[in-house]
């Protein structure tokens, strides 16, 4: 299991922390800051899911007039982690 911390940009959350197991499944996902109801919900839905599947579903989502969102930042964090594994 490897732990990752991703510093977000353009969102109310400041960072995202999570672990990836050997099968690239997400565990212990936690947003630092952001809207608690939304970020806790995202974390619960992502638990045990493959990082690539979650990233594919969330990439490009926006929040209001912002060009990004907490889900989009999670997708970026997961893609960043995948690049670091290779």
Tab-separated table of C-alpha atoms in Angstrom, residues 14-45:
chain	number	residue	atom	x	y	z
A	14	UNK	CA	-6.589	22.233	0.026
A	15	UNK	CA	-5.377	18.660	-0.398
A	16	UNK	CA	-6.401	15.069	-1.014
A	17	UNK	CA	-4.882	12.081	0.770
A	18	UNK	CA	-5.342	8.445	-0.195
A	19	UNK	CA	-3.671	5.052	-0.379
A	20	UNK	CA	-3.405	2.775	-3.414
A	21	UNK	CA	-2.942	-0.960	-2.985
A	22	UNK	CA	-1.070	-3.269	-5.375
A	23	UNK	CA	-4.167	-3.541	-7.586
A	24	UNK	CA	-4.470	0.269	-7.780
A	25	UNK	CA	-7.578	0.294	-5.609
A	26	UNK	CA	-8.323	3.377	-3.495
A	27	UNK	CA	-8.337	3.231	0.306
A	28	UNK	CA	-8.600	5.854	3.043
A	29	UNK	CA	-9.491	8.720	0.713
A	30	UNK	CA	-9.766	12.020	2.576
A	31	UNK	CA	-10.212	15.588	1.362
A	32	UNK	CA	-8.660	18.328	3.478
A	33	UNK	CA	-11.209	21.152	3.383
A	34	UNK	CA	-14.004	21.458	0.861
A	35	UNK	CA	-17.718	20.833	1.297
A	36	UNK	CA	-17.912	17.991	3.841
A	37	UNK	CA	-21.067	16.360	2.531
A	38	UNK	CA	-19.733	16.172	-1.012
A	39	UNK	CA	-16.179	15.167	-0.205
A	40	UNK	CA	-17.198	12.509	2.332
A	41	UNK	CA	-19.664	11.120	-0.225
A	42	UNK	CA	-17.002	10.982	-2.938
A	43	UNK	CA	-14.600	9.270	-0.544
A	44	UNK	CA	-17.144	6.600	0.423
A	45	UNK	CA	-18.062	5.907	-3.203
